[in-house]
Coordinates of C-alpha atoms in Angstrom, one line a residue:
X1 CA -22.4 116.8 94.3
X2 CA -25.8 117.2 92.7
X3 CA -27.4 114.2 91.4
X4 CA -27.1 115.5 87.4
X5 CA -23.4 116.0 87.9
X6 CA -23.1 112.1 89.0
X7 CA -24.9 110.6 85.9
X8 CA -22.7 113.3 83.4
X9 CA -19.2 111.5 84.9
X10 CA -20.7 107.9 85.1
X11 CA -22.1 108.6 80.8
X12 CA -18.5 110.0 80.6
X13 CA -16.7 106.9 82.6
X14 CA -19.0 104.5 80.2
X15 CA -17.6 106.3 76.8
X16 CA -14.2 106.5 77.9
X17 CA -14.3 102.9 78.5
X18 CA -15.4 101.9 75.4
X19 CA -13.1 104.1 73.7
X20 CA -10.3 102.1 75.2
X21 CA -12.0 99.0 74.6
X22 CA -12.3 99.5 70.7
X23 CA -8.7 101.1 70.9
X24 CA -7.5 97.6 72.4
X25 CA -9.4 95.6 69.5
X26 CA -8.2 97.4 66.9
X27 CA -4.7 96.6 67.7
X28 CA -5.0 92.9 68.0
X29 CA -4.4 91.1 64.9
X30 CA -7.6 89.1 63.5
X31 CA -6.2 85.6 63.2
X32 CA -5.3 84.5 59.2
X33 CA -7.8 81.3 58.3
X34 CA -5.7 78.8 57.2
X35 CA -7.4 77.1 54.2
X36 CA -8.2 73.8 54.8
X37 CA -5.6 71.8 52.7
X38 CA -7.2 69.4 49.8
X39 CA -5.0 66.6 49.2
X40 CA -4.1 65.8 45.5
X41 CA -5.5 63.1 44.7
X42 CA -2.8 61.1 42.2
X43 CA -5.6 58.9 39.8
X44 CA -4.8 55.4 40.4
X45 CA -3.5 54.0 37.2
X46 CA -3.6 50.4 36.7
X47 CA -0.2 49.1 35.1
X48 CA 0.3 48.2 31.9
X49 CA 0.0 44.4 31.3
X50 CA 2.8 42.7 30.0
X51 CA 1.8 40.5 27.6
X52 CA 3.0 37.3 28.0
X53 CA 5.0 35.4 25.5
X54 CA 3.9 33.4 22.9
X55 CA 6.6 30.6 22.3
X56 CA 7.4 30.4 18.6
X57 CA 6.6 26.8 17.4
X58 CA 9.1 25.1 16.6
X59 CA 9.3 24.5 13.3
X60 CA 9.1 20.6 11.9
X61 CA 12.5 19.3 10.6
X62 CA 12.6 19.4 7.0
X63 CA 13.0 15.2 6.5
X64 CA 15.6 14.5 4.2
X65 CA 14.4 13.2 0.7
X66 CA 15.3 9.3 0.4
X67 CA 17.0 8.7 -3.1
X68 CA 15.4 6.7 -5.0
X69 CA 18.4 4.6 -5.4
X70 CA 18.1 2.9 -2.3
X71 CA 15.2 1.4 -2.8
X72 CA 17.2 -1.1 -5.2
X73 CA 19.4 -1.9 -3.0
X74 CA 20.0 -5.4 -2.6
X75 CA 17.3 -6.2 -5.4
X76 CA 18.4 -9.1 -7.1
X77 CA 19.2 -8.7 -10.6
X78 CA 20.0 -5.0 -10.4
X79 CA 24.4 -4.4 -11.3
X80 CA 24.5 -0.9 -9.9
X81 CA 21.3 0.6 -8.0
X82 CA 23.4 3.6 -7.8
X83 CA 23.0 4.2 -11.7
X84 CA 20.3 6.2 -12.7
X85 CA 21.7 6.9 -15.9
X86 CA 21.9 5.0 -19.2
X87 CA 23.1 2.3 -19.9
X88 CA 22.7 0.5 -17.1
X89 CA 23.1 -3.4 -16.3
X90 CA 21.3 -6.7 -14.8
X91 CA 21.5 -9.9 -14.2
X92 CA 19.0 -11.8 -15.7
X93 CA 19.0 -15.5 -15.7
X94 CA 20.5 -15.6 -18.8
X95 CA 23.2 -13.7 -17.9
X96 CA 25.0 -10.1 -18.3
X97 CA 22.5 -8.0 -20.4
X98 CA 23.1 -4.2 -20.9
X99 CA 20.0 -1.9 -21.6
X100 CA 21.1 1.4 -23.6
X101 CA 18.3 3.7 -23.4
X102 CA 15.2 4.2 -21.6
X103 CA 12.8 1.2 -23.4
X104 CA 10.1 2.5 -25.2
X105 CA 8.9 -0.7 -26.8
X106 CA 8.5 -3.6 -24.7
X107 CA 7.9 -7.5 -25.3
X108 CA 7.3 -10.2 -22.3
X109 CA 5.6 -13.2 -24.0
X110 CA 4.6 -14.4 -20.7
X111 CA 1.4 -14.0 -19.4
X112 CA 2.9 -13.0 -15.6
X113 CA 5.7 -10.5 -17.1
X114 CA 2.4 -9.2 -19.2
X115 CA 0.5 -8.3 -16.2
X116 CA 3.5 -6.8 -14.1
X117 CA 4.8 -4.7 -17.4
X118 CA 1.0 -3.2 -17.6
X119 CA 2.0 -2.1 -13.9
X120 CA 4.5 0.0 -14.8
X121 CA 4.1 1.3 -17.8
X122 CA 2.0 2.8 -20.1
X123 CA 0.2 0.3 -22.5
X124 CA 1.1 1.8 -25.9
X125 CA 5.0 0.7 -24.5
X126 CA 3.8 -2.9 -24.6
X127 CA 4.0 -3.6 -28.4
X128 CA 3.4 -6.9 -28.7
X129 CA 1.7 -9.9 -26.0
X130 CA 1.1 -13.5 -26.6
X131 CA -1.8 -15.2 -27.6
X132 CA -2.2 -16.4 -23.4
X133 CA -2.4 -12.8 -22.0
X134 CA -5.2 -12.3 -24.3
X135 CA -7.2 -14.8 -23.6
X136 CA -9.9 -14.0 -20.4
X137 CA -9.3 -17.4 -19.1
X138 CA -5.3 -17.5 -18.5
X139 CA -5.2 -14.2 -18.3
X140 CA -6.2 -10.8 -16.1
X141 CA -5.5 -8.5 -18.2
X142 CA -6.7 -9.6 -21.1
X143 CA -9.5 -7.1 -21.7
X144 CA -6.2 -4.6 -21.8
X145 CA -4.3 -5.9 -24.8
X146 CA -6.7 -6.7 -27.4
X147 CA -5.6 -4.2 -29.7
X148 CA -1.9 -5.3 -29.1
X149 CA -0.5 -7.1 -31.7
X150 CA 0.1 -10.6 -30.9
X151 CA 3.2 -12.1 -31.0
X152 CA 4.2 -15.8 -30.7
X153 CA 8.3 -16.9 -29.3
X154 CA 9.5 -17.0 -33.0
X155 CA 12.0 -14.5 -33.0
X156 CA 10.7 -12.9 -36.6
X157 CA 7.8 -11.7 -35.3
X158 CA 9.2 -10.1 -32.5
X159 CA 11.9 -9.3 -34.3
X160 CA 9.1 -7.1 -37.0
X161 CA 7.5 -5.5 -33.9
X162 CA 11.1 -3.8 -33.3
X163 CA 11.0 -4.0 -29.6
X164 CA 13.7 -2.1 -27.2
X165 CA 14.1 -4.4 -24.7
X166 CA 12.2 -8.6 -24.0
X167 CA 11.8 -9.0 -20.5
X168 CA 10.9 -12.7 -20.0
X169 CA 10.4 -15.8 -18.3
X170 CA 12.7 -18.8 -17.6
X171 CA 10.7 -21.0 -20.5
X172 CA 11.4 -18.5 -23.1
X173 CA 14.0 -21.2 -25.6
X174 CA 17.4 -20.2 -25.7
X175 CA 18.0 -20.1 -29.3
X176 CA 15.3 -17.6 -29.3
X177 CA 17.4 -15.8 -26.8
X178 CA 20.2 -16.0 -29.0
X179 CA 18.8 -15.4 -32.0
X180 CA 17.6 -11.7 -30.4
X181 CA 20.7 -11.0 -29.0
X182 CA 22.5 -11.1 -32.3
X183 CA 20.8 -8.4 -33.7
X184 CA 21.2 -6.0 -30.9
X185 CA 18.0 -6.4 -29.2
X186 CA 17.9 -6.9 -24.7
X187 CA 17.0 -9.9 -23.7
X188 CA 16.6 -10.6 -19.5
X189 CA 14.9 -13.6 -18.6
X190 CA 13.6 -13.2 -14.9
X191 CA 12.3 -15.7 -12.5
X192 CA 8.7 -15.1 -11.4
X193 CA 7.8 -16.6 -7.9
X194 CA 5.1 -16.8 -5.3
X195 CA 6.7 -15.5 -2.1
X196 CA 5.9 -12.1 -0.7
X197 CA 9.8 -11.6 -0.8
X198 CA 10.1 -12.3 -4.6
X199 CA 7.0 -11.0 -5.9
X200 CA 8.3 -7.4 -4.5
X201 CA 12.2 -8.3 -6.1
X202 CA 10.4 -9.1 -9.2
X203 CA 8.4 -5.5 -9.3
X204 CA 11.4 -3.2 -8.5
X205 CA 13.9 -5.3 -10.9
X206 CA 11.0 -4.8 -13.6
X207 CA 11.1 -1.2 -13.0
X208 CA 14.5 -0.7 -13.0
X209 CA 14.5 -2.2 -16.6
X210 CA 12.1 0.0 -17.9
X211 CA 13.3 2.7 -16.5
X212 CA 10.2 3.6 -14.3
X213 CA 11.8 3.5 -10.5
X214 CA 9.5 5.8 -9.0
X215 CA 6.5 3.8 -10.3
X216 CA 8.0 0.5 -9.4
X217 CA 8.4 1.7 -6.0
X218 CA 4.6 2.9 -5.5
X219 CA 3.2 -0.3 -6.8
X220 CA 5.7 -2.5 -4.7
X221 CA 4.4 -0.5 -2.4
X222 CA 0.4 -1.0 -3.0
X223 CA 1.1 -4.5 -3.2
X224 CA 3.0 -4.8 0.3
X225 CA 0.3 -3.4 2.2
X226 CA -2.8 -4.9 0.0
X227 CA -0.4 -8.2 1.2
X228 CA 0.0 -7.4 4.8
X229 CA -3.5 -6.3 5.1
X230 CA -4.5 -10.0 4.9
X231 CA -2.1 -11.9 6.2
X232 CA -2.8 -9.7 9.5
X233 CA -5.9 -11.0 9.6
X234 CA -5.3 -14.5 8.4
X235 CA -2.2 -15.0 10.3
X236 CA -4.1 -14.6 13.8
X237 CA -7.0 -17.4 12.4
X238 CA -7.3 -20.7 14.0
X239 CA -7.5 -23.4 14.0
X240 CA -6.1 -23.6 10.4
X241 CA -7.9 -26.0 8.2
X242 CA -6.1 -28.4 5.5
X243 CA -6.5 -27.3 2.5
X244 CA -5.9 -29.3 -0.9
X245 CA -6.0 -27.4 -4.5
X246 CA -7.2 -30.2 -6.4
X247 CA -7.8 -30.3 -10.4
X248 CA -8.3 -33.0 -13.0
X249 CA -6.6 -33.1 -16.7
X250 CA -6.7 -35.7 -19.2
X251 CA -8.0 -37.8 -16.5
X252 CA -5.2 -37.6 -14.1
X253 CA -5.8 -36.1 -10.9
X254 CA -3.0 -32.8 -9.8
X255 CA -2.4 -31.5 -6.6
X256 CA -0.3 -27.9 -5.3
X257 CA 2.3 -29.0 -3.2
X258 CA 5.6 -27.3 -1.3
X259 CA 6.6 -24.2 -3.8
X260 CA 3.6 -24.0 -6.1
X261 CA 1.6 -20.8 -7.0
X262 CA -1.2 -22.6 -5.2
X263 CA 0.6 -23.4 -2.3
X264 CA 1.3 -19.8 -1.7
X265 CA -1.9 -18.5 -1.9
X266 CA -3.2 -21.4 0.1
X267 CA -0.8 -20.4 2.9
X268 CA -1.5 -16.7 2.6
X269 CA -5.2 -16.9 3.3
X270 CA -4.5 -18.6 6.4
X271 CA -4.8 -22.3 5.7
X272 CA -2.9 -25.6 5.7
X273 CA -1.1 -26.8 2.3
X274 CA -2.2 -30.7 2.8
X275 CA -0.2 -31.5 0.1
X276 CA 2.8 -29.6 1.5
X277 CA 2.1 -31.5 4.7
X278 CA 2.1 -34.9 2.8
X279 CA 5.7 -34.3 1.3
X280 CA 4.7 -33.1 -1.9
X281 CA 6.7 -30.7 -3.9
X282 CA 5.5 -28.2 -6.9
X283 CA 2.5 -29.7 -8.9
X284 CA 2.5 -33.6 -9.0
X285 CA 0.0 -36.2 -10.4
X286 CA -1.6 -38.4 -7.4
X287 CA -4.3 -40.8 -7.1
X288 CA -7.7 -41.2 -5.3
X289 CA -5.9 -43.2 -2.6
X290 CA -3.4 -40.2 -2.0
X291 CA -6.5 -37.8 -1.7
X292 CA -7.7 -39.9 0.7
X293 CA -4.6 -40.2 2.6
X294 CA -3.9 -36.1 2.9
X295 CA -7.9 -36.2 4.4
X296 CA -8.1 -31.9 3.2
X297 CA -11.0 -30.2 5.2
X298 CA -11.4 -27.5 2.2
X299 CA -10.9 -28.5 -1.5
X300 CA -10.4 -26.0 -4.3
X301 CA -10.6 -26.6 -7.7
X302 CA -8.7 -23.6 -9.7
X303 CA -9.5 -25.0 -13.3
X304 CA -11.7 -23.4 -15.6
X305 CA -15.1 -24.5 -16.2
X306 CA -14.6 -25.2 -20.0
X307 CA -12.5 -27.5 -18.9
X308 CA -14.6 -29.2 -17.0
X309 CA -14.1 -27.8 -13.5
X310 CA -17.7 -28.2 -12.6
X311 CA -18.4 -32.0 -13.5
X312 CA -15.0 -32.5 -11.6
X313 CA -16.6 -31.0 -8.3
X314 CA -19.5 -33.3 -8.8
X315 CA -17.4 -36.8 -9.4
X316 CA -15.7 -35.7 -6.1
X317 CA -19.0 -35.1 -4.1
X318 CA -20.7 -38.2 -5.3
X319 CA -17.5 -40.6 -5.2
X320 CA -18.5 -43.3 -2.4
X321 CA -15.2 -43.7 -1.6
X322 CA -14.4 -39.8 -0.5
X323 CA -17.6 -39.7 0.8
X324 CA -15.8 -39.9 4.7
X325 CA -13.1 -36.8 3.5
X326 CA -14.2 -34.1 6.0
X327 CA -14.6 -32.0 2.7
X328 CA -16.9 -33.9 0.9
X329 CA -18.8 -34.3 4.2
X330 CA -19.3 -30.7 5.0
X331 CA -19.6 -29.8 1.2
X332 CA -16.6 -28.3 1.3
X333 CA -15.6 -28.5 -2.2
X334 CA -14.9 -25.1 -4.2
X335 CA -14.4 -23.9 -7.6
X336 CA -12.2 -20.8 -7.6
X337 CA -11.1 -18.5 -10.3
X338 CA -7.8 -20.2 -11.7
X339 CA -6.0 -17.4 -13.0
X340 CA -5.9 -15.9 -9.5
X341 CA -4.2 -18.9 -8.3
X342 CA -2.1 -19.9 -11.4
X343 CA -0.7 -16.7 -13.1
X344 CA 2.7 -15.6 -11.2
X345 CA 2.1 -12.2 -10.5
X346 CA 0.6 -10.2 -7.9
X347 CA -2.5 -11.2 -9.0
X348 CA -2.3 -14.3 -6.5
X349 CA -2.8 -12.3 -3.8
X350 CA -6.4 -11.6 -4.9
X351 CA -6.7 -15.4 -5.2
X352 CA -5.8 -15.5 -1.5
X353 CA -8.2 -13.1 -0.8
X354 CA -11.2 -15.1 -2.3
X355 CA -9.4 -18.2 -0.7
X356 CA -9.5 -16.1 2.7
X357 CA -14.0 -15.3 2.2
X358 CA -14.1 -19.2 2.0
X359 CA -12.0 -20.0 4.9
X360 CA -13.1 -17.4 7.1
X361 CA -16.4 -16.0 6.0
X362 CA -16.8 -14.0 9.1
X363 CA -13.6 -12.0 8.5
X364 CA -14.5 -11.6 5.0
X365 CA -18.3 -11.4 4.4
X366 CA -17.7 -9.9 1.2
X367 CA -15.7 -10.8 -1.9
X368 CA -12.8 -8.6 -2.8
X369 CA -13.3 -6.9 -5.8
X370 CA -10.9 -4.1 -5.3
X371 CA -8.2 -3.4 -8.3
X372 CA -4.9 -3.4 -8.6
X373 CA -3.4 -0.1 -9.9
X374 CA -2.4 0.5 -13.6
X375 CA 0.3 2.4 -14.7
X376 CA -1.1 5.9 -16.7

């Protein structure tokens, strides 16, 4: 075979080859790409707080209203504390007395009555005072009533001042009383005392007369806690000096003892009654000897000075024979306003209170000066 031949079949051979090769591609399937697979992604959403819960306050108990009736309860004097209305009745020392109507003009003639009545009540409802409560030096409420027309216990000139109701003290005469009641007017004589306890009965009994119980109860009230205030002080004091209220009339010499005005205030800023101590009772006469013999650490002198108050207090300092009395030693000798510690009202307890500055000048560096309420 010639060489050209050869390379013709081996060009051939190669072709023929290939043919079949492509042939053989062509038939086999080209794989199918699978797409890669992107997850979802799900958004993260954070959950909805639940708000927590808010407890409802509880609500405050509506407190239930104390009727004013019961604040009488128990107050001497006072029928039916239950009875609002009118009439209504008391007990006054002079017996059964029925009130008709709400008074609108009021007489005491008593100085003490005087200054509780202003208390409660409007002034123009006090229509006619003695000739005492207007005068400064018996009196604390004299610069109140000077344009009140003054009345004396003669029953015509209360009578001509046409008063609703008299609310008075145990002094007031009882044909006077009698007199009054004949014509159809309310007479109540009250006691008027010294103690904490009575001074309060006295207020709410007052009140309940005039018809003015919501008043009656706010002032009792002032005066409890103006009352308390001092005592809590006082009370926890020591050692307790003896103390004498001393004052000089017509040249006999007086003393406070057990149950006097004096006594009480004496006790309530915090010191010894040394009459009380020395078995006296009320106010009694005694003599240099029985001065002596109760040996007081403080005296006080509740007398006015135009009556000679402040030549007393020197006879006392100079007097050779008190001069070992641990008072008239230590100058402990005092003039004090007497109408603080005489008048039975609540006006004692500011006499306790200036009592109290001289007893304990530490507790009280200042004098109290602080006013009672009035009614408006």
């Amino acid at each position: 075979m010639s060489i050209r031949k050869s390379r013709t079949l081996v060009v051939l051979f190669v072709l023929i080859l290939a043919l079949a090769l492509a042939a053989c591609s062509s038939d086999t399937p080209e794989p199918t790409a699978v797409p890669t697979q992107v997850p979802t992604v799900v958004p993260t959403v954070a959950p909805t707080a639940v708000p927590t819960p808010v407890p409802e306050p509880t609500p405050e108990p509506t407190p239930t209203p104390v009727p004013v009736s019961s604040f009488f309860e128990g107050v001497r004097g006072i029928v039916d504390h239950t009875n609002d209305g009118w009439p209504r009745e008391v007990e006054g020392l002079n017996g059964l007395v029925s009130i008709p109507a709400k008074p609108q003009r009021i007489i005491t003639a008593s100085v003490g009555h005087d200054e509780m009545t202003l208390a409660l009540v409007p002034r123009d409802r006090l229509v006619g005072v003695g000739s005492a409560t207007k005068n400064a030096t018996y009196s604390n409420v004299a610069s109140l009533v000077q344009h009140i027309t003054q009345v004396s216990r003669d029953p015509e000139t209360i009578i001509a001042q046409a008063p609703d109701v008299i609310v008075t003290s145990p002094f007031f005469p009882a044909e006077a009383i009698e007199a009054l009641s004949k014509i159809g007017i309310a007479v109540v004589q009250t006691e008027l005392k010294h103690d904490p306890e009575a001074r309060i009965n006295s207020i709410l009994l007052m009140g309940y007369i005039f018809g003015e119980e919501e008043r009656a109860i706010e002032f009792a009230a002032e005066v409890s806690e103006r009352h308390g205030s001092l005592i809590a002080v006082t009370g926890k004091s020591a050692p307790k000096p003896n103390v004498l209220a001393l004052t000089q009339y017509s040249d006999k010499l007086w003393v406070a003892g057990g149950n006097s005005t004096e006594g009480g205030v004496i006790t309530a800023a915090g010191g010894i009654n040394a009459a009380e101590e020395a078995g006296i009772e009320g106010n009694q006469t005694t003599s240099l000897e029985g001065v002596i013999a109760m040996n007081p650490e403080v005296i006080v002198i509740a007398q006015p000075l135009e009556f000679g108050a402040g030549e007393f207090r020197q006879e006392l300092l100079s007097n050779e024979a008190l001069a070992e009395l641990p008072a008239i030693k230590n100058n402990q000798v005092h003039i004090v306003e007497g109408k603080h510690f005489t008048t039975l009202s609540y006006w004692n307890i500011r006499g306790a209170e200036d009592l109290a500055r001289i007893l304990w000048p530490s507790d009280f560096p200042e004098a109290s000066n602080e006013p009672f309420s009035l009614a408006k």
